[in-house]
Amino acid sequence: MTTPASTGTGTLDVRDSRTGTQYQLPITDGTIRANDLLQIKAGADDPGLRSYDPAFLNTASCRSAITFIDGDKGILRYRGYPIEQLAEKSTFLEVAYLLRHGELPTQAQYDELVYHVTYHTYVHENIRKFLEGFRYDAHPMSMLCSSVAALSAFYPDAHHVHDEEQRNISWIRLIAKLPTMAAFAYRHVKGLPIIYPDNALTYTENFLSMIARMSEPRYEPNPVFTRALEVLFILHADHEQNCSTNAVRAVGSSHVDPFTAVAAGIAALFGPLHGGANEAVLYMIKEIGHPKNVKAFVEEVKSGKGEKKLMGFGHRVYKSYDPRAKIVKKLADEVFAQVGMDKDLEIALELERTALEDEYFIKRKLYPNVDFYTGLIYRSMAFPTDFFTVLFAVARTAGWLAQWEEMLLDKEQKIARPRQIYTGYDERPYEPRINERFPRFGSKDSLRR
Ligand code: SDX
């Protein structure tokens, strides 16, 4: 949830019951500064009070002007523009520019952006060879993560992160080359010859061409699929301080190059609780198998048996419908009008209907999130299930780069290095007699915990 900077100021008056001392902590932008707690000590050798917030459930890690979310009202805006309007009227490249620069581009700025991105779509041939080193059944997210990290070896000057020109060219290279590398990974796994970029096509048309072109001299993009992909890229472009963006900011705070920082974001996005959810939704629908099995599946999720979750449902921030899910559902209707309804969509619709009426989900404010219908659209466009998160990564690169640069230019930011509550042993002497060591867990002969 974004705390609007305007959420009043004031003071928090606290009394430490250990000492009886009163403190007044300033409230700014609806937050207190954790460092203001350090003055609260229980004694002379007390290092001072710390805040404890596993998984950062209630901790603002930065000030950001890029994306605003109101989870209760289901609001999502990029640089103040409602996601619904951007999805309807903008293009992914225009949104990528907006996220980075804070303003929509003029025609001249847009034309320059399109030119530079178009003429940086190729990758070094050794990247293609690197991708060919993977087995036929490699997960494309593993291929994408490692090949994006490898790019830093091809652009050694990118580590000059305080040089704006270097940041500009790295931004162009990443936005331009992610689709190429994603498509190369796809074609490798499929055992198909690589299709090189076609600079006469738009960003999304070119991506579909590198994915789907076979023997035809030029790929004829399907306008419904092209627009659907454009909208899905826009919807996935940024989402304030999500898990993968937090990873990019934390890794980038060491002043490593942006290729390596973005690779960290891809790694975080891979997880099934985050970007991997769109893939997990399809596996869940396959497991259900038929709309008539939905009720039993939902009961199993509610029982907590096997720790099953309703993938594509729930969100750390949205406690009402994810505004992106509404747009994706409408898109799904358009795409399925083109390719025809199928059983998986019927299962998804029955799953949503059942969950939205069930007290378990209502009480926990679990609604469909952006991933619930996305996978069904990608599947209807013949993308394999394990490729869905790659499509998420291509789009989110725009947000990761905007957030990475905002972090770098933020004078308040330093290398990310959280503290901890230590729960381990007190000091103890080394035991040189190996047969006299008794591990804390299991028998003295067992290595298992
Ligand atoms: C994305 O952060 C972002 O912005 C992410 C994202 C982005 O654009 O970057 O929006 C993209 O990652 C969307 C989320 C995709 N993930 C999934 O669809 C996976 C399924 N969803 C859950 O794993 C879960 O909802 C999370 C991870 C999304 C959110 O988890 P939280 O905020 O830590 O919530 P929680 O796990 O504490 O759940 C609260 C309760 C628990 O029940 P109780 O212990 O109170 O009994 O709700 C239950 C959970 O068990 N619950 C679910 C559920 N999600 C939460 N129960 C069943 N099915 C689910 N999907």
Coordinates of C-alpha atoms and ligand atoms in Angstrom, one line a residue:
M1 CA 0.0 0.0 0.0
T2 CA 1.4 3.4 -0.9
T3 CA 1.3 5.9 2.0
P4 CA 0.5 9.2 0.2
A5 CA 3.2 11.7 1.2
S6 CA 0.4 14.0 2.2
T7 CA -0.8 11.8 5.1
G8 CA -0.4 14.5 7.7
T9 CA 2.4 15.2 10.1
G10 CA 2.4 15.3 13.8
T11 CA 4.1 13.6 16.7
L12 CA 3.8 10.2 18.4
D13 CA 4.1 10.5 22.2
V14 CA 5.4 7.2 23.7
R15 CA 6.3 6.1 27.2
D16 CA 8.9 3.4 27.8
S17 CA 7.5 1.3 30.6
R18 CA 11.0 -0.1 31.3
T19 CA 12.3 3.3 32.3
G20 CA 9.2 5.5 32.6
T21 CA 10.8 7.9 30.1
Q22 CA 8.5 9.8 27.7
Y23 CA 9.5 10.4 24.0
Q24 CA 8.0 12.4 21.3
L25 CA 8.6 11.0 17.8
P26 CA 7.9 13.1 14.7
I27 CA 5.3 11.7 12.3
T28 CA 6.0 12.7 8.6
D29 CA 4.1 11.3 5.6
G30 CA 2.2 9.0 7.8
T31 CA 5.4 7.3 9.1
I32 CA 7.9 7.5 11.9
R33 CA 11.6 7.1 11.1
A34 CA 12.9 3.8 12.5
N35 CA 16.1 5.6 13.5
D36 CA 14.2 7.9 15.8
L37 CA 13.6 4.8 18.0
L38 CA 17.3 4.4 18.7
Q39 CA 17.1 7.1 21.4
I40 CA 14.8 4.8 23.4
K41 CA 17.2 2.9 25.6
A42 CA 16.5 0.6 28.7
G43 CA 20.0 1.2 30.1
A44 CA 23.5 2.6 29.4
D45 CA 24.6 -0.4 27.3
D46 CA 21.3 -0.7 25.4
P47 CA 22.0 0.0 21.6
G48 CA 18.6 1.5 21.4
L49 CA 15.1 0.3 20.2
R50 CA 14.7 -1.2 16.8
S51 CA 11.6 -1.9 14.7
Y52 CA 11.0 -5.6 13.8
D53 CA 9.0 -6.2 10.6
P54 CA 9.6 -9.6 8.9
A55 CA 8.7 -9.5 5.2
F56 CA 8.3 -5.7 5.6
L57 CA 4.5 -6.0 6.1
N58 CA 4.4 -2.4 7.5
T59 CA 7.7 -0.8 6.5
A60 CA 8.2 1.9 3.9
S61 CA 11.7 1.3 2.4
C62 CA 11.8 4.4 0.2
R63 CA 10.1 7.6 -1.0
S64 CA 8.9 7.0 -4.6
A65 CA 7.0 9.1 -7.1
I66 CA 6.6 6.3 -9.7
T67 CA 3.6 4.2 -8.8
F68 CA 0.6 4.8 -6.5
I69 CA -1.5 2.0 -5.2
D70 CA -4.6 2.2 -2.9
G71 CA -5.2 -1.4 -2.0
D72 CA -8.6 -0.7 -0.4
K73 CA -10.0 1.3 -3.3
G74 CA -8.3 -0.8 -6.0
I75 CA -6.4 2.1 -7.4
L76 CA -3.2 1.8 -9.5
R77 CA -1.6 4.9 -11.2
Y78 CA 1.8 5.2 -13.0
R79 CA 3.1 8.8 -12.4
G80 CA -0.5 9.8 -11.6
Y81 CA -2.1 8.4 -14.7
P82 CA -4.8 5.7 -13.9
I83 CA -3.9 2.2 -15.2
E84 CA -7.2 1.9 -16.9
Q85 CA -6.5 4.9 -19.2
L86 CA -2.9 3.8 -19.9
A87 CA -4.1 0.3 -20.8
E88 CA -6.7 1.7 -23.2
K89 CA -4.7 4.5 -24.8
S90 CA -1.0 4.1 -24.4
T91 CA 1.8 1.8 -25.7
F92 CA 4.3 -0.2 -23.6
L93 CA 7.3 1.9 -24.8
E94 CA 5.4 5.1 -23.9
V95 CA 4.7 3.7 -20.5
A96 CA 8.3 2.7 -20.1
Y97 CA 9.3 6.3 -20.9
L98 CA 6.7 7.7 -18.5
L99 CA 7.8 5.4 -15.6
R100 CA 11.4 6.5 -16.0
H101 CA 11.0 10.2 -16.8
G102 CA 7.8 11.0 -14.9
E103 CA 6.1 12.6 -17.9
L104 CA 4.5 11.3 -21.1
P105 CA 6.9 11.8 -24.1
T106 CA 6.4 14.4 -26.8
Q107 CA 6.1 13.2 -30.4
A108 CA 9.8 13.9 -30.9
Q109 CA 10.8 12.2 -27.6
Y110 CA 8.7 9.2 -28.5
D111 CA 10.1 8.9 -32.0
E112 CA 13.7 9.1 -30.6
L113 CA 12.8 6.4 -28.0
V114 CA 11.3 4.1 -30.6
Y115 CA 14.3 4.6 -32.9
H116 CA 16.9 3.8 -30.2
V117 CA 15.0 0.8 -28.8
T118 CA 14.4 -0.6 -32.4
Y119 CA 18.1 -0.3 -33.2
H120 CA 19.3 -2.1 -30.1
T121 CA 17.2 -5.2 -30.3
Y122 CA 20.1 -7.4 -31.4
V123 CA 22.3 -9.2 -28.9
H124 CA 25.9 -10.3 -29.2
E125 CA 26.1 -13.7 -31.0
N126 CA 27.8 -15.1 -27.9
I127 CA 24.6 -14.5 -25.9
R128 CA 22.7 -16.6 -28.5
K129 CA 25.4 -19.3 -28.1
F130 CA 25.2 -19.0 -24.3
L131 CA 21.4 -19.7 -24.5
E132 CA 22.1 -22.7 -26.8
G133 CA 24.1 -24.2 -24.0
F134 CA 20.9 -25.0 -22.0
R135 CA 19.2 -28.3 -22.2
Y136 CA 16.0 -28.6 -24.3
D137 CA 13.9 -28.7 -21.1
A138 CA 15.5 -25.7 -19.3
H139 CA 13.0 -23.4 -17.7
P140 CA 13.0 -20.1 -19.7
M141 CA 13.1 -18.0 -16.5
S142 CA 16.4 -19.7 -15.6
M143 CA 17.7 -18.9 -19.1
L144 CA 16.5 -15.3 -19.0
C145 CA 17.9 -14.7 -15.5
S146 CA 21.4 -16.0 -16.3
S147 CA 21.6 -14.4 -19.8
V148 CA 20.5 -10.9 -18.5
A149 CA 23.2 -11.2 -15.8
A150 CA 25.7 -12.3 -18.6
L151 CA 24.9 -9.0 -20.4
S152 CA 26.9 -7.2 -17.8
A153 CA 30.0 -9.0 -19.1
F154 CA 29.3 -7.6 -22.6
Y155 CA 28.9 -4.0 -21.3
P156 CA 31.6 -3.4 -18.7
D157 CA 31.0 0.4 -18.7
A158 CA 27.5 -0.2 -17.4
H159 CA 28.9 -0.3 -13.9
H160 CA 29.5 3.5 -14.1
V161 CA 26.0 3.9 -12.6
H162 CA 26.5 7.6 -11.7
D163 CA 27.1 8.4 -15.4
E164 CA 23.8 9.4 -16.8
E165 CA 24.9 8.5 -20.4
Q166 CA 25.7 5.0 -19.2
R167 CA 22.4 4.8 -17.5
N168 CA 20.6 5.9 -20.7
I169 CA 22.3 3.3 -22.9
S170 CA 21.8 0.6 -20.4
W171 CA 18.1 1.5 -20.1
I172 CA 17.8 1.3 -23.9
R173 CA 19.7 -2.0 -24.1
L174 CA 17.6 -3.7 -21.4
I175 CA 14.3 -2.5 -22.8
A176 CA 15.3 -3.5 -26.3
K177 CA 17.0 -6.8 -25.7
L178 CA 14.8 -8.5 -23.1
P179 CA 12.2 -9.5 -25.8
T180 CA 15.0 -10.8 -28.1
M181 CA 16.5 -12.9 -25.3
A182 CA 13.1 -14.1 -24.2
A183 CA 12.3 -15.1 -27.7
F184 CA 15.7 -16.8 -28.2
A185 CA 15.0 -18.8 -25.1
Y186 CA 11.6 -19.8 -26.4
R187 CA 12.9 -20.9 -29.8
H188 CA 15.7 -22.9 -28.2
V189 CA 13.4 -24.8 -25.9
K190 CA 11.1 -25.5 -28.8
G191 CA 14.0 -26.7 -30.9
L192 CA 13.2 -24.0 -33.6
P193 CA 15.7 -21.9 -35.4
I194 CA 16.3 -18.4 -33.9
I195 CA 14.3 -15.6 -35.5
Y196 CA 16.2 -12.3 -35.5
P197 CA 14.5 -9.0 -34.8
D198 CA 12.6 -7.3 -37.6
N199 CA 13.1 -3.6 -37.2
A200 CA 10.2 -2.8 -39.5
L201 CA 7.8 -4.0 -36.8
T202 CA 6.6 -2.4 -33.6
Y203 CA 7.9 -3.5 -30.2
T204 CA 5.2 -6.1 -29.5
E205 CA 4.8 -7.1 -33.2
N206 CA 8.6 -7.7 -33.3
F207 CA 8.4 -9.8 -30.2
L208 CA 5.6 -12.0 -31.6
S209 CA 7.6 -12.3 -34.8
M210 CA 10.7 -13.6 -33.0
I211 CA 8.4 -16.0 -31.2
A212 CA 6.2 -17.3 -33.9
R213 CA 7.6 -16.6 -37.4
M214 CA 8.3 -19.8 -39.4
S215 CA 9.1 -19.9 -43.1
E216 CA 7.0 -16.9 -44.2
P217 CA 9.3 -14.0 -45.3
R218 CA 7.6 -11.5 -42.9
Y219 CA 5.5 -12.2 -39.8
E220 CA 1.9 -11.0 -40.1
P221 CA 1.0 -10.1 -36.5
N222 CA -2.5 -10.8 -35.3
P223 CA -3.9 -7.4 -34.2
V224 CA -5.9 -8.9 -31.4
F225 CA -2.9 -10.7 -30.0
T226 CA -0.6 -7.7 -30.5
R227 CA -2.9 -5.4 -28.7
A228 CA -3.6 -7.9 -25.9
L229 CA 0.2 -8.3 -25.4
E230 CA 0.7 -4.5 -25.4
V231 CA -2.0 -4.1 -22.7
L232 CA -0.6 -7.0 -20.6
F233 CA 2.9 -5.4 -20.9
I234 CA 1.5 -2.1 -19.7
L235 CA -0.4 -3.7 -16.8
H236 CA 2.8 -5.6 -15.7
A237 CA 5.2 -2.7 -16.1
D238 CA 5.4 -1.6 -12.5
H239 CA 3.8 -2.1 -9.1
E240 CA 5.7 0.0 -6.5
Q241 CA 7.7 -2.0 -3.9
N242 CA 6.8 -5.6 -4.8
C243 CA 9.2 -8.5 -4.0
S244 CA 11.2 -8.3 -7.2
T245 CA 11.4 -4.5 -7.2
N246 CA 12.7 -4.7 -3.6
A247 CA 15.3 -7.1 -4.9
V248 CA 16.4 -4.8 -7.7
R249 CA 16.6 -1.8 -5.3
A250 CA 18.5 -3.8 -2.7
V251 CA 21.0 -5.3 -5.1
G252 CA 21.3 -2.0 -7.0
S253 CA 22.0 -0.2 -3.7
S254 CA 25.5 -1.8 -3.8
H255 CA 26.1 0.2 -7.0
V256 CA 26.4 -2.9 -9.2
D257 CA 25.5 -2.5 -12.9
P258 CA 21.8 -2.5 -13.9
F259 CA 22.0 -5.7 -15.9
T260 CA 23.0 -7.6 -12.7
A261 CA 20.4 -5.7 -10.6
V262 CA 17.6 -6.6 -13.2
A263 CA 18.8 -10.2 -13.1
A264 CA 18.1 -10.2 -9.4
G265 CA 14.6 -8.9 -10.1
I266 CA 14.1 -11.8 -12.6
A267 CA 15.2 -14.2 -9.9
A268 CA 12.7 -12.9 -7.4
L269 CA 9.9 -12.8 -9.9
F270 CA 10.5 -16.5 -10.7
G271 CA 8.9 -17.5 -7.4
P272 CA 5.3 -19.0 -7.4
L273 CA 4.2 -16.5 -4.8
H274 CA 5.1 -13.6 -7.1
G275 CA 5.5 -13.6 -10.8
G276 CA 5.4 -17.4 -11.0
A277 CA 1.8 -17.3 -10.0
N278 CA 0.5 -17.0 -13.5
E279 CA 2.2 -20.2 -14.4
A280 CA 0.9 -21.8 -11.2
V281 CA -2.7 -20.8 -12.0
L282 CA -2.6 -22.9 -15.2
Y283 CA -1.2 -25.9 -13.3
M284 CA -3.9 -25.5 -10.7
I285 CA -6.6 -25.3 -13.5
K286 CA -5.2 -28.5 -15.1
E287 CA -5.2 -30.2 -11.7
I288 CA -8.9 -29.3 -11.2
G289 CA -9.6 -30.7 -14.7
H290 CA -13.4 -29.8 -14.9
P291 CA -15.7 -27.1 -13.6
K292 CA -17.6 -29.8 -11.6
N293 CA -14.4 -30.4 -9.5
V294 CA -14.0 -26.7 -8.5
K295 CA -16.1 -26.9 -5.3
A296 CA -14.1 -29.8 -3.9
F297 CA -10.8 -28.1 -4.8
V298 CA -11.9 -24.9 -3.0
E299 CA -12.8 -26.9 0.1
E300 CA -9.4 -28.5 0.0
V301 CA -7.7 -25.1 -0.1
K302 CA -9.9 -23.9 2.8
S303 CA -9.0 -27.0 4.8
G304 CA -5.3 -26.0 4.6
K305 CA -4.5 -29.6 3.7
G306 CA -1.3 -29.8 1.7
E307 CA -1.0 -26.0 2.1
K308 CA -2.8 -25.5 -1.2
K309 CA -3.5 -22.0 -2.2
L310 CA -5.9 -20.5 -4.8
M311 CA -3.2 -19.3 -7.1
G312 CA -3.9 -16.0 -8.7
F313 CA -5.9 -15.0 -5.7
G314 CA -4.9 -12.7 -2.9
H315 CA -2.5 -9.8 -2.7
R316 CA -0.3 -8.2 0.0
V317 CA -1.7 -4.7 -0.9
Y318 CA -5.0 -5.1 -2.8
K319 CA -7.7 -6.0 -0.3
S320 CA -10.3 -5.4 -3.0
Y321 CA -10.2 -6.5 -6.6
D322 CA -6.8 -5.9 -8.3
P323 CA -7.7 -3.2 -10.9
R324 CA -5.4 -5.0 -13.4
A325 CA -7.4 -8.2 -13.0
K326 CA -10.5 -6.4 -14.2
I327 CA -8.7 -5.2 -17.3
V328 CA -7.2 -8.6 -17.9
K329 CA -10.6 -10.3 -17.6
K330 CA -12.0 -8.0 -20.2
L331 CA -9.0 -8.7 -22.4
A332 CA -9.6 -12.5 -21.9
D333 CA -13.2 -12.1 -23.2
E334 CA -11.8 -10.4 -26.4
V335 CA -9.1 -13.0 -27.0
F336 CA -11.4 -15.9 -26.3
A337 CA -13.9 -14.4 -28.7
Q338 CA -11.1 -14.7 -31.3
V339 CA -9.9 -18.2 -30.3
G340 CA -13.1 -19.7 -28.8
M341 CA -14.1 -20.5 -25.2
D342 CA -12.4 -23.5 -23.7
K343 CA -12.8 -25.7 -20.6
D344 CA -9.9 -24.0 -18.8
L345 CA -11.6 -20.6 -19.0
E346 CA -14.9 -22.2 -17.8
I347 CA -12.9 -23.7 -14.8
A348 CA -11.4 -20.3 -14.0
L349 CA -14.8 -18.5 -14.2
E350 CA -16.3 -21.2 -11.9
L351 CA -13.4 -20.9 -9.5
E352 CA -13.7 -17.1 -9.4
R353 CA -17.5 -17.3 -8.9
T354 CA -17.2 -19.9 -6.1
A355 CA -14.4 -18.0 -4.3
L356 CA -16.1 -14.6 -4.4
E357 CA -19.1 -16.1 -2.7
D358 CA -17.2 -18.0 -0.1
E359 CA -16.8 -16.6 3.5
Y360 CA -13.2 -18.0 3.7
F361 CA -12.0 -15.8 0.9
I362 CA -14.3 -12.8 1.6
K363 CA -13.1 -12.7 5.3
R364 CA -9.5 -12.8 4.1
K365 CA -10.2 -10.3 1.4
L366 CA -8.9 -12.6 -1.3
Y367 CA -9.8 -11.5 -4.8
P368 CA -8.3 -12.4 -8.2
N369 CA -5.0 -10.6 -8.8
V370 CA -3.3 -9.7 -12.0
D371 CA -2.1 -13.3 -12.5
F372 CA -5.5 -15.1 -12.4
Y373 CA -6.6 -14.5 -16.0
T374 CA -3.2 -13.5 -17.5
G375 CA -2.1 -17.1 -17.9
L376 CA -5.2 -18.1 -19.8
I377 CA -4.7 -15.3 -22.3
Y378 CA -1.0 -16.3 -22.8
R379 CA -2.0 -19.9 -23.2
S380 CA -4.7 -19.0 -25.8
M381 CA -1.8 -17.2 -27.7
A382 CA 0.0 -20.6 -27.7
F383 CA 2.7 -19.5 -25.2
P384 CA 3.8 -22.5 -23.1
T385 CA 2.9 -22.3 -19.4
D386 CA 6.5 -22.0 -18.2
F387 CA 6.9 -19.0 -20.5
F388 CA 4.3 -16.8 -18.8
T389 CA 6.6 -15.4 -16.1
V390 CA 9.1 -14.5 -18.8
L391 CA 6.5 -12.3 -20.4
F392 CA 5.9 -10.7 -16.9
A393 CA 9.7 -10.1 -16.7
V394 CA 9.9 -8.4 -20.1
A395 CA 7.3 -5.9 -19.0
R396 CA 8.5 -5.4 -15.4
T397 CA 12.0 -4.5 -16.7
A398 CA 10.6 -1.0 -17.4
G399 CA 9.5 -0.7 -13.7
W400 CA 12.6 -2.2 -12.3
L401 CA 14.8 0.3 -14.2
A402 CA 12.7 3.3 -13.2
Q403 CA 12.8 2.2 -9.5
W404 CA 16.5 1.3 -9.7
E405 CA 17.4 4.8 -11.1
E406 CA 15.1 6.6 -8.5
M407 CA 16.9 4.7 -5.8
L408 CA 20.3 5.7 -7.1
L409 CA 19.4 9.4 -7.3
D410 CA 17.7 9.4 -3.9
K411 CA 20.0 11.2 -1.5
E412 CA 18.4 9.4 1.5
Q413 CA 19.3 6.0 0.1
K414 CA 22.5 4.0 1.0
I415 CA 23.5 0.3 0.7
A416 CA 20.6 -1.8 1.9
R417 CA 21.7 -3.5 5.1
P418 CA 18.9 -4.5 7.5
R419 CA 19.5 -5.4 11.2
Q420 CA 18.3 -8.6 13.0
I421 CA 17.2 -10.1 16.2
Y422 CA 19.9 -12.6 17.2
T423 CA 18.4 -15.9 18.4
G424 CA 21.5 -18.1 18.3
Y425 CA 24.0 -19.4 21.0
D426 CA 25.8 -17.2 23.4
E427 CA 29.6 -17.4 23.3
R428 CA 30.9 -21.0 23.7
P429 CA 34.4 -22.6 23.4
Y430 CA 35.5 -24.4 20.3
E431 CA 35.3 -28.3 20.8
P432 CA 38.5 -29.7 19.1
R433 CA 37.5 -33.3 20.0
I434 CA 35.3 -34.2 17.0
N435 CA 33.8 -37.2 18.7
E436 CA 32.8 -35.1 21.7
R437 CA 30.5 -32.9 19.6
F438 CA 26.8 -33.3 20.1
P439 CA 24.9 -31.4 17.4
R440 CA 21.9 -29.5 18.8
F441 CA 19.5 -31.5 16.6
G442 CA 19.2 -35.3 16.1
S443 CA 21.5 -37.9 17.4
K444 CA 25.3 -37.4 17.7
D445 CA 25.7 -39.4 14.5
S446 CA 23.0 -37.7 12.5
L447 CA 23.8 -34.8 10.2
R448 CA 20.1 -34.1 9.7
R449 CA 18.5 -31.3 11.8
Ligands
SDX1 C1 2.1 -10.7 -7.8 O1 3.4 -7.3 -4.5 C2 3.0 -7.1 -5.7 O2 2.7 -6.1 -6.1 C3 3.0 -8.4 -6.5 C4 2.4 -8.2 -7.9 C5 3.2 -7.3 -8.8 O3 2.6 -6.7 -9.7 O4 4.4 -7.2 -8.6 O5 1.1 -7.7 -7.8 C6 2.4 -9.6 -8.7 O6 3.0 -11.3 -7.2 C7 0.6 -11.0 -7.5 C8 0.4 -12.1 -6.4 C9 0.6 -13.5 -7.2 N1 0.6 -14.6 -6.2 C10 -0.3 -15.5 -6.1 O7 -1.4 -15.4 -6.7 C11 -0.1 -16.6 -5.2 C12 -1.3 -16.9 -4.3 N2 -1.4 -15.8 -3.4 C13 -0.8 -15.9 -2.1 O8 0.3 -16.7 -2.0 C14 -0.9 -14.6 -1.3 O9 -2.1 -14.1 -1.4 C15 0.2 -13.5 -1.6 C16 1.6 -14.1 -1.5 C17 -0.1 -12.9 -2.9 C18 0.0 -12.5 -0.5 O10 0.4 -13.1 0.7 P1 0.3 -12.3 2.1 O11 0.0 -10.9 1.9 O12 1.6 -12.6 2.8 O13 -0.9 -12.9 2.8 P2 -0.9 -14.1 3.7 O14 -0.1 -15.2 3.1 O15 -0.5 -13.7 5.1 O16 -2.4 -14.6 3.7 C19 -3.4 -14.1 4.7 C20 -4.4 -15.2 4.8 C21 -3.7 -16.5 5.3 O17 -4.7 -17.3 5.9 P3 -4.7 -17.4 7.5 O18 -3.3 -17.8 7.9 O19 -5.1 -16.0 8.0 O20 -5.8 -18.5 7.9 O21 -5.0 -15.5 3.6 C22 -4.6 -16.8 3.2 C23 -3.4 -17.2 4.0 O22 -3.4 -18.7 4.1 N3 -4.3 -16.8 1.7 C24 -4.8 -17.6 0.8 C25 -4.3 -17.2 -0.4 N4 -3.6 -16.0 -0.2 C26 -3.6 -15.8 1.1 N5 -5.6 -18.8 1.0 C27 -5.8 -19.4 -0.2 N6 -5.4 -19.0 -1.4 C28 -4.7 -17.9 -1.6 N7 -4.3 -17.5 -2.8

